[in-house]
XYZ file of C-alpha atoms in Angstrom:
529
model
C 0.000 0.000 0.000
C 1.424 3.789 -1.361
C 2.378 5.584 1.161
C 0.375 8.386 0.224
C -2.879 6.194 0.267
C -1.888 5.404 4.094
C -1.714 9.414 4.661
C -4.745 9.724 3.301
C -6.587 7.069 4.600
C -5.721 8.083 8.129
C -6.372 11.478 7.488
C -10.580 9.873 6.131
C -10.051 8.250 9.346
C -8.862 10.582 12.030
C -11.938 10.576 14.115
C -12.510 6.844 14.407
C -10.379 4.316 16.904
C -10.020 0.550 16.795
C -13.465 -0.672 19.319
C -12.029 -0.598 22.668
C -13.717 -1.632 26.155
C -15.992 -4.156 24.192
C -15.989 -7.868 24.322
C -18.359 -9.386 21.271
C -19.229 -12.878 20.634
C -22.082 -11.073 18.190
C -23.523 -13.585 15.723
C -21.510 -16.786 16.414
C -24.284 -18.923 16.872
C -23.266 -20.684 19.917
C -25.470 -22.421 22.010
C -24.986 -22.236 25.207
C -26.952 -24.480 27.944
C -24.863 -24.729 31.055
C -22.085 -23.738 32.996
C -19.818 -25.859 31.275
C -20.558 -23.980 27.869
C -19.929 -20.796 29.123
C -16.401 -21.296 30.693
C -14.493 -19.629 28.076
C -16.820 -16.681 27.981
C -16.762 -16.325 31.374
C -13.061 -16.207 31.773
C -12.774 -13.706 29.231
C -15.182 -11.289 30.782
C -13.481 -11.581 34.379
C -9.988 -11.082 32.846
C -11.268 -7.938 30.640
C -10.224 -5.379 32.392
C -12.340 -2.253 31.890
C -15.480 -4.275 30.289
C -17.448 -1.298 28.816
C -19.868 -3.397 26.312
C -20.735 -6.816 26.267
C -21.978 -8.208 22.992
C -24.003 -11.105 22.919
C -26.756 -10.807 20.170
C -26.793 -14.099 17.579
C -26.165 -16.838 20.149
C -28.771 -18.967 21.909
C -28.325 -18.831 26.091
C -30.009 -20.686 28.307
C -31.116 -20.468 31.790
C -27.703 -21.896 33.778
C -25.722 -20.578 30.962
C -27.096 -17.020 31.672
C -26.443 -17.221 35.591
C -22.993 -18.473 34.946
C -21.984 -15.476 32.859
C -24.278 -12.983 35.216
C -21.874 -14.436 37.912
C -18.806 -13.336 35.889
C -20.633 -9.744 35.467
C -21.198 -9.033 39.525
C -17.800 -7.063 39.407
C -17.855 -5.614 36.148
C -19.209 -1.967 37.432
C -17.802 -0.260 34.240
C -20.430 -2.208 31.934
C -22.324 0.315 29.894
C -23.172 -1.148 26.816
C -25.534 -4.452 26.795
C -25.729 -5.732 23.257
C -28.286 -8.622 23.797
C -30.722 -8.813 20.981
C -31.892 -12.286 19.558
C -29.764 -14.349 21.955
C -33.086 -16.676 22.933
C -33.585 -18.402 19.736
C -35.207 -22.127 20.142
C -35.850 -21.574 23.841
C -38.812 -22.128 25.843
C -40.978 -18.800 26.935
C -40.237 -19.641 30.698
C -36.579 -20.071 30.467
C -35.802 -15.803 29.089
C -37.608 -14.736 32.227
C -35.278 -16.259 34.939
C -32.208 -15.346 32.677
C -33.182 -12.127 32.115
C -33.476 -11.675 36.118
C -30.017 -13.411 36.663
C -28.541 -10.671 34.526
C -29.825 -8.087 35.385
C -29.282 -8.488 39.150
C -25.503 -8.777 38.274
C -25.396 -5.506 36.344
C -27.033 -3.760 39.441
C -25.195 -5.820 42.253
C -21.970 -4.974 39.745
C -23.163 -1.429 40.574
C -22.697 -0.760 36.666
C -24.704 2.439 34.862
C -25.854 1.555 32.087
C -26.326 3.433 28.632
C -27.362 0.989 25.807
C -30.064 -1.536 26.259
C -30.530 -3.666 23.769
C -32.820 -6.882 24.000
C -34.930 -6.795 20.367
C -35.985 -9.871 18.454
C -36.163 -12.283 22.270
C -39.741 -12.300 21.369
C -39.799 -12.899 25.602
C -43.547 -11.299 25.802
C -44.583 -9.216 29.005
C -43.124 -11.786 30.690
C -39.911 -11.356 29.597
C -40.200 -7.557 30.467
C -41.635 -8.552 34.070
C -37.894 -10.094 34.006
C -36.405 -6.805 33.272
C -38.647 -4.461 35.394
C -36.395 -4.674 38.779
C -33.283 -3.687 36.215
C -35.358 -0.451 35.163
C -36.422 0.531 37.801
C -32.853 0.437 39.471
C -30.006 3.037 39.767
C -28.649 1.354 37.229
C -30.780 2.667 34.481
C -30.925 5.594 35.851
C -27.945 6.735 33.369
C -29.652 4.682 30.482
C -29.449 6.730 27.396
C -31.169 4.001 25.037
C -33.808 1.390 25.225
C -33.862 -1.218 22.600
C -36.936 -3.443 22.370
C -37.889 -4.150 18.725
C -39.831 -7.545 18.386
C -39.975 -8.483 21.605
C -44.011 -9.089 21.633
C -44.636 -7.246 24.705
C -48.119 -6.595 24.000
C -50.759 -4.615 26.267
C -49.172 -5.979 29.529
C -45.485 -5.928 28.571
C -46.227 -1.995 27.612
C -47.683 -1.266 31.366
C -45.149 -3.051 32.807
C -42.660 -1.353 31.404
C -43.935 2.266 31.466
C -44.618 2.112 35.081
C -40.621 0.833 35.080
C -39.539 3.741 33.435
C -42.151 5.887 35.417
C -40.287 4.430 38.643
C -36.940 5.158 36.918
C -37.285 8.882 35.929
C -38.454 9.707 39.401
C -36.234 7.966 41.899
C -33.301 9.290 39.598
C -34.894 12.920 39.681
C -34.694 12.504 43.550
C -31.188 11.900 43.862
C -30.819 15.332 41.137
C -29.795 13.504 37.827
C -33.243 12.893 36.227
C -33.194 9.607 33.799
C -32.268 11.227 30.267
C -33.242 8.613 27.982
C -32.770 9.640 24.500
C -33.364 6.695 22.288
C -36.927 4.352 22.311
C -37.323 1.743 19.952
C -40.105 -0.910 20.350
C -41.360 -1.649 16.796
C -43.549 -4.804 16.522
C -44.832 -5.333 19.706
C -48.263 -5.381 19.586
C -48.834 -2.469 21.787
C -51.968 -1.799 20.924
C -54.077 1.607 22.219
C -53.799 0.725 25.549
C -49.859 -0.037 25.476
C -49.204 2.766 23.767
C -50.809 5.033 26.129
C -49.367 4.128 28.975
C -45.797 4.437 27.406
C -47.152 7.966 26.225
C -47.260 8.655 30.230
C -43.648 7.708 30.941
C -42.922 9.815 27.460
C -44.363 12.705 28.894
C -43.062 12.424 32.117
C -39.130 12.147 30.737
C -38.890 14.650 28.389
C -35.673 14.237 26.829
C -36.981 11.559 24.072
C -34.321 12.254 20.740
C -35.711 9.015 18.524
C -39.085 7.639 18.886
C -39.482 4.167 16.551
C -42.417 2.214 17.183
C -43.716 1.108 14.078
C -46.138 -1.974 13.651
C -47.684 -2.359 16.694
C -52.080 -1.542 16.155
C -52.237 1.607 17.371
C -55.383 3.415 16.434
C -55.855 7.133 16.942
C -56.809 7.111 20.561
C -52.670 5.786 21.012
C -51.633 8.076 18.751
C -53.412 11.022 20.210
C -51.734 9.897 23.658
C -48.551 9.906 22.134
C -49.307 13.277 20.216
C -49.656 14.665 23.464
C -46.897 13.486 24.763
C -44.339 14.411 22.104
C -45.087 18.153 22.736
C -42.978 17.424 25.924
C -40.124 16.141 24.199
C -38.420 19.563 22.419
C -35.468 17.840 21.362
C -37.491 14.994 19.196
C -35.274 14.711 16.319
C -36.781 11.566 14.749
C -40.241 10.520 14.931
C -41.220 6.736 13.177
C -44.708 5.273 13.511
C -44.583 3.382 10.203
C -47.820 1.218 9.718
C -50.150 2.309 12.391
C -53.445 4.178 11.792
C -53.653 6.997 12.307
C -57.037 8.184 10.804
C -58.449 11.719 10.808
C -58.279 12.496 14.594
C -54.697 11.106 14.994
C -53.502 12.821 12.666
C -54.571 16.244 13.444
C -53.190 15.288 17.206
C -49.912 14.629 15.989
C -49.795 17.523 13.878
C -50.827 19.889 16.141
C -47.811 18.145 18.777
C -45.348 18.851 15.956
C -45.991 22.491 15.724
C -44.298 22.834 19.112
C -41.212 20.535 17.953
C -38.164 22.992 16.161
C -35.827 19.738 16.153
C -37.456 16.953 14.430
C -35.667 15.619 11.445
C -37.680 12.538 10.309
C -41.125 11.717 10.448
C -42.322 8.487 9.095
C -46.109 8.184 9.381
C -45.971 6.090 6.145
C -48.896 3.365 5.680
C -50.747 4.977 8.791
C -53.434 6.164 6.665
C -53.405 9.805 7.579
C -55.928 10.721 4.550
C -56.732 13.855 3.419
C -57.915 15.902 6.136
C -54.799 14.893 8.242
C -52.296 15.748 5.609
C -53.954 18.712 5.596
C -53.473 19.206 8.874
C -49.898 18.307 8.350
C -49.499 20.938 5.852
C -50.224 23.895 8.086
C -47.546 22.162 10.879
C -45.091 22.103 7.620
C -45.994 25.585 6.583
C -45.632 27.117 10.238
C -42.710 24.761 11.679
C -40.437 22.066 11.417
C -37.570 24.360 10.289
C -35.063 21.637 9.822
C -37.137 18.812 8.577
C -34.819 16.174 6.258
C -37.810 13.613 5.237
C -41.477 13.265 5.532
C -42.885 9.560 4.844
C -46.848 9.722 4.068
C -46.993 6.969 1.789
C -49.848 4.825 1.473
C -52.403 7.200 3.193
C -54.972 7.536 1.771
C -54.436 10.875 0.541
C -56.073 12.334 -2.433
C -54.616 14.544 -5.330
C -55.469 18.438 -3.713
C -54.011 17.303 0.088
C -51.264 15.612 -1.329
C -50.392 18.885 -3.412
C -50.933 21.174 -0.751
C -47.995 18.834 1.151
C -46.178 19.486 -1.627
C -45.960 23.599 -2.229
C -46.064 23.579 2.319
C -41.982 21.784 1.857
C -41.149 24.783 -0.600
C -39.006 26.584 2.182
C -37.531 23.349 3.905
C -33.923 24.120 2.760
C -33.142 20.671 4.588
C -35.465 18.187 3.161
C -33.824 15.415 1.269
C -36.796 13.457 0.755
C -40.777 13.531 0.280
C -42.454 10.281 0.123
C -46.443 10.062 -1.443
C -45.980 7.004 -3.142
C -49.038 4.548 -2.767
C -51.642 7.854 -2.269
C -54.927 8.120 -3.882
C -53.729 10.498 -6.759
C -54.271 9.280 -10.297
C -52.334 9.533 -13.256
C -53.248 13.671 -13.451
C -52.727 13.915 -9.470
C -48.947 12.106 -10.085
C -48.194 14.200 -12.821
C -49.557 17.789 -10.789
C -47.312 16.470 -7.981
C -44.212 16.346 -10.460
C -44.790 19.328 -11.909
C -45.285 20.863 -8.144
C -41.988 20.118 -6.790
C -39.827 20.787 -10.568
C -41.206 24.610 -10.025
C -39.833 24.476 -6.785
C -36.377 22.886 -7.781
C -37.544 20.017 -5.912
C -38.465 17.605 -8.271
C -35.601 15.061 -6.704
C -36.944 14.824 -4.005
C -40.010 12.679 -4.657
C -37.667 9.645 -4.961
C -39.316 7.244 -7.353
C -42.263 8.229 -7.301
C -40.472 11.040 -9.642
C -40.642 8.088 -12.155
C -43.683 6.393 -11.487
C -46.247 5.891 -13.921
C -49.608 4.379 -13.919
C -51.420 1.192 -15.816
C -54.581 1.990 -17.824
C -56.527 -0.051 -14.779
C -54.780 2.509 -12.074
C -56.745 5.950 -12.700
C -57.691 6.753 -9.407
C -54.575 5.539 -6.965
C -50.907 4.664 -7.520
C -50.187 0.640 -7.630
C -49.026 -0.385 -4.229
C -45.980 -1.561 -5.133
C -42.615 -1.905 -3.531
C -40.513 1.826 -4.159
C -36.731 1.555 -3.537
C -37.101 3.539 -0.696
C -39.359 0.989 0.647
C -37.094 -1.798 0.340
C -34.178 0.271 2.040
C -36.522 0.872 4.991
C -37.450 -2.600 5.392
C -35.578 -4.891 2.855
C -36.645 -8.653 2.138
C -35.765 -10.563 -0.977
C -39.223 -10.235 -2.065
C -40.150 -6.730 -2.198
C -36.601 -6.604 -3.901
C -38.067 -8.926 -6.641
C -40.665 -6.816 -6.656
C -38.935 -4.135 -7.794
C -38.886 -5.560 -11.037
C -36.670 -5.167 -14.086
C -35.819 -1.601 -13.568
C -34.666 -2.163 -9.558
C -31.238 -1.423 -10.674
C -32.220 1.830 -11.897
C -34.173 2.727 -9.017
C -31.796 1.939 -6.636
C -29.341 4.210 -8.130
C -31.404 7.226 -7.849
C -32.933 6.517 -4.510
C -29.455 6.504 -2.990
C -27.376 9.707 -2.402
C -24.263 8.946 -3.983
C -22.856 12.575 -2.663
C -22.766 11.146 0.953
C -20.528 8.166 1.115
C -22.031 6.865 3.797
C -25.805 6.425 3.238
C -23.942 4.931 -0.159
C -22.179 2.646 2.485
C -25.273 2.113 4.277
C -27.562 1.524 1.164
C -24.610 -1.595 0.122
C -25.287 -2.952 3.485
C -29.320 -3.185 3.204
C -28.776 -4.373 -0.059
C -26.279 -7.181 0.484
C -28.098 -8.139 4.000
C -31.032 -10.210 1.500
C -28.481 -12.421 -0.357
C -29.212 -15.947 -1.010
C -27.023 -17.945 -2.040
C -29.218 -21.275 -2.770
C -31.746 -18.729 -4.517
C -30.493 -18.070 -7.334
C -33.428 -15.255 -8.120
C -32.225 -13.303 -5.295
C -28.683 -13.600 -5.730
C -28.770 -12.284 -9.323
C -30.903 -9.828 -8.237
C -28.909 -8.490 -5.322
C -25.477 -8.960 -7.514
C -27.174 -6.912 -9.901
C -28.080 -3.824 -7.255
C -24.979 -4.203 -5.783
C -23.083 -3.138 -8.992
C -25.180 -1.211 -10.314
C -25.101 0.897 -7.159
C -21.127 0.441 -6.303
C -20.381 1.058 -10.136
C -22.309 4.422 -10.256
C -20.547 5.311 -7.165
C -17.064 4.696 -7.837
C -17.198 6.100 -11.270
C -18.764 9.485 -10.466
C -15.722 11.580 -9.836
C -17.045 13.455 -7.101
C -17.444 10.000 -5.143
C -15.424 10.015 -1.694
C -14.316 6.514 -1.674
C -12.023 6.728 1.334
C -15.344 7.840 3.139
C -17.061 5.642 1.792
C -14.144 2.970 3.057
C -13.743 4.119 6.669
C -17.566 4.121 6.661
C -18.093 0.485 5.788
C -15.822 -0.436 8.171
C -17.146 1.209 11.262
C -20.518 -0.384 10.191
C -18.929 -3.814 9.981
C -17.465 -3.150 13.505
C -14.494 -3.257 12.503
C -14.181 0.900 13.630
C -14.994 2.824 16.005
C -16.768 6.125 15.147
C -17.020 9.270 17.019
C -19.777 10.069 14.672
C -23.302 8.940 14.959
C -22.646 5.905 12.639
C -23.400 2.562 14.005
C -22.235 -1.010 13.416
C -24.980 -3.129 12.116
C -25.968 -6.825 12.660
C -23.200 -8.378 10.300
C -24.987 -11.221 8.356
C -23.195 -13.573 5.503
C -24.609 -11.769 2.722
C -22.769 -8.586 3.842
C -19.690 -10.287 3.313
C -20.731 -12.449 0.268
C -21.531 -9.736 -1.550
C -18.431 -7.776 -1.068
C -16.445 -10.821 -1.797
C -18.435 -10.035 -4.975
C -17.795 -6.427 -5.716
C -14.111 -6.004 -4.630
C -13.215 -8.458 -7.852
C -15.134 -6.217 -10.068
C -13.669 -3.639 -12.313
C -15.467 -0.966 -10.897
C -13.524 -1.088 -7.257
C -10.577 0.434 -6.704
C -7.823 -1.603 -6.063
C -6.207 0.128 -2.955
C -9.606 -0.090 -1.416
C -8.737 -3.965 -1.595
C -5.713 -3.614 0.488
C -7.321 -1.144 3.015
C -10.281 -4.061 3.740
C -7.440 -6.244 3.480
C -5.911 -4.498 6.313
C -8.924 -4.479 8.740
C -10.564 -8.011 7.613
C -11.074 -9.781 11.303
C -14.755 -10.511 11.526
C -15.597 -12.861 14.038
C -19.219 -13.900 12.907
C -19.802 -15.994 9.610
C -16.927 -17.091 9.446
C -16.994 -19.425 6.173
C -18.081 -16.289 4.077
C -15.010 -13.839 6.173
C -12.740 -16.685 5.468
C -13.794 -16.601 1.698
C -13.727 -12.789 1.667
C -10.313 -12.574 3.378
C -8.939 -15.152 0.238
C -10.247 -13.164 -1.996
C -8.715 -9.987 -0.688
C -5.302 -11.466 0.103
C -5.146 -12.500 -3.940
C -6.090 -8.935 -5.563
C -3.947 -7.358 -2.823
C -0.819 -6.685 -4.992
C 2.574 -7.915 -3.027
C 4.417 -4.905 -1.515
């Protein structure tokens, strides 16, 4: 490797560090029943000195297993980072209870203060969070900064439980003068329900200090989503607001508009498939006109909205010097209303901003709403092989001008989402996603404005292989990832000394037969110093 692509590289990469303080064993697949399966782990976590974040997401732990390693955690006070998402696969619903408890009477006997909770996809139902309610309600969450529960099928129950948790939190924390500042809330696909939702609203209200709200998919009707309107207004620094596939209706969404006119911070709302309909885009409108100075995207797709609401949406964005991205796809608009929506935003130099629906066009049997079909943008929220099959002949195009190839790394971050639906023994999906892949990477690499070392140092802190002082996170590394860029890095379209930088940094722990198949492929395009 030039020396002047090692200056340059560490000058892309000044603000990131090699992960320190963490010990992973994310996405090995172990599974781990007893005492005896854990002794390993546990000896590495009581000779880690300084044990900051433990990562055990992709294994399979059972009930001794889990008080064996809590054991090991008693005198790790430093802990601050619990990385424990789908590590219950194949066990019974009684067994994630009493592990849950085991654990988290370590962490608080350890004395630790925690900051990242994450227990998604342990589908553990209220139960489960009945197993973390004495954790909550503890001084160690009292420094918890986010709260992780996607897909955990709380349900009514788990939602009371765990508001009055958080209730208990903020206000035994406020008593000893360093109120619970929680700043991150995911719970998406929990079955919440009106009554879940509104007692979370309650605890919402009562923090204040709520940055991200995600809780997508979970049957809330607009008596939840009023509650949570309401208690939104008393969260000012809401930057991102996701309710994705809820309904709304008329009445919720009024309430939530009205809540947003008192929010100058928000960044992202995603009320798509939450059928807002006319009258609440409407209502929407007037917040947009009024507020939201610094909005990036708006999501209404699928609403229900008809051609003169989803126009008067349109010319309300005209001053957002921010917004990246207004989605109406799936709207009741016709082939005249798609076409006065176009026409709309290309007055206001805004025309890119409609994503595909820039491009769409309607059948002869589609006059009075827009096919519900897959966009690209759609599939990069939520990807699955099929809605990227879905996407049709002309995915490759879409894909290319859905992502921003100006900011290496959403172009990082749109390989990833991409790649992370590979199949290799389907070999419709793998020619599909090979096909996205390069028509994505190619595009990139060969515009000229392209940052490729960004885009490099960005990949890598999402693989975990870096560290990142920015707000870039590693994601869930998965086979494909690594398939796929086994792929691209022997195409002509990627640069060579971006081999020998992933050369440099190639030690993934999980999936290890596609690593070990990426790291041979490296090691023969990287050219002999």
């Amino acid at each position: 490797m030039a020396s002047d692509d090692v200056a340059n590289l560490a000058d892309s990469l000044a603000k990131t560090q090699v992960d320190e303080g963490e010990l992973s064993y994310k996405g090995q697949g172990l599974k781990l029943d007893n005492a005896q399966s854990v002794e390993k782990m546990v000896r590495a976590i009581q000779e880690f000195d300084g044990l900051r974040a433990l990562r055990l997401e992709g294994n399979t732990i059972g009930v001794e297993a889990a008080q064996t390693i809590a054991k090991a955690l008693e005198k790790k006070s430093d802990l601050q980072c619990c990385h424990w998402s789908d590590m219950f696969t194949g066990r019974l619903r009684a067994e994630i209870p009493p592990a849950l408890v085991s654990l988290g009477d370590a962490l608080i006997m350890a004395g630790a203060r925690l900051k990242v909770l994450d227990l998604s996809d342990n589908a553990f139902g209220p139960d489960g969070v009945k197993g973390i309610e004495k954790l909550l309600k503890s001084a160690t969450c009292h420094t918890l900064q986010e709260l992780r529960l996607n897909n955990c099928g709380m349900g009514i129950g788990g939602g009371k439980i765990l508001s009055a948790a958080l209730t208990v939190c903020h206000k035994e924390s406020s008593a000893l003068g360093a109120p619970l500042q929680l700043k991150v809330f995911i719970a998406g696909r929990n079955r919440l329900e009106n009554d879940g939702a509104t007692a979370l609203a309650q605890a919402f209200q009562l923090i204040g200090s709520l940055e991200e709200v995600h809780i997508p998919q979970n049957g809330i009707n607009y008596q939840g989503v009023t509650a949570l309107a309401t208690a939104m207004q008393h969260n000012p620094q809401l930057r991102v607001l996701n309710l994705n596939d809820n309904t709304f209706t008329k009445r919720g969404a009024i309430a939530m508009a009205q809540a947003l006119k008192h929010l100058r911070n928000v960044q992202l709302i995603n009320f798509g498939d939450c059928l807002v309909r006319s009258e609440g885009a409407s209502a929407i409108s007037e917040t947009l006109r009024e507020g939201l100075p610094i909005l990036k995207e708006l999501n209404l797709s699928f609403g229900e909205i008809t051609k003169d609401a989803a126009l008067e949406v349109a010319r309300s964005v005209q001053h957002k010097d921010q917004l990246e991205k207004l989605d109406l796809n799936g709207n009741s608009l016709g082939e005249d209303g798609c076409e006065n929506l176009r026409e709309v935003m290309e007055n206001m130099n805004m025309a890119d901003k409609l994503g595909s629906l820039r491009y769409h066009t309607l059948t002869k049997n589609s006059e009075n709403i827009t096919p519900r079909t897959p966009d690209a943008s759609t599939f990069l929220s939520f990807p699955s092989p099929d809605k990227l099959l879905r996407l049709g002949a002309k995915r490759s195009f879409l894909l290319q001008q859905q992502v921003d190839l100006l900011d290496a790394s959403k172009t990082a971050e749109a390989f990833l989402k991409i790649s992370s639906v590979y199949k290799e023994d389907d070999a419709e999906v793998k020619a599909a996603v090979l096909e996205s892949i390069d028509a994505v990477l190619s595009k990139a690499f060969l515009t000229p404005s392209f940052q490729g070392l960004s885009f490099m140092s960005s990949l890598l802190v999402m693989l975990g292989l870096l560290k990142s002082e920015d707000k870039l996170k590693p994601v869930k590394v998965v086979p494909g990832h690594l398939q796929c860029l086994e792929h691209a890095v022997k195409q002509s379209y990627f640069p060579r000394e971006h081999v020998t930088v992933l050369n440099a940094f190639m030690s993934l722990e999980p999936c290890s037969g596609a690593r070990d198949r990426l790291k041979s492929t490296l090691q023969k395009l990287t050219p002999e110093s």
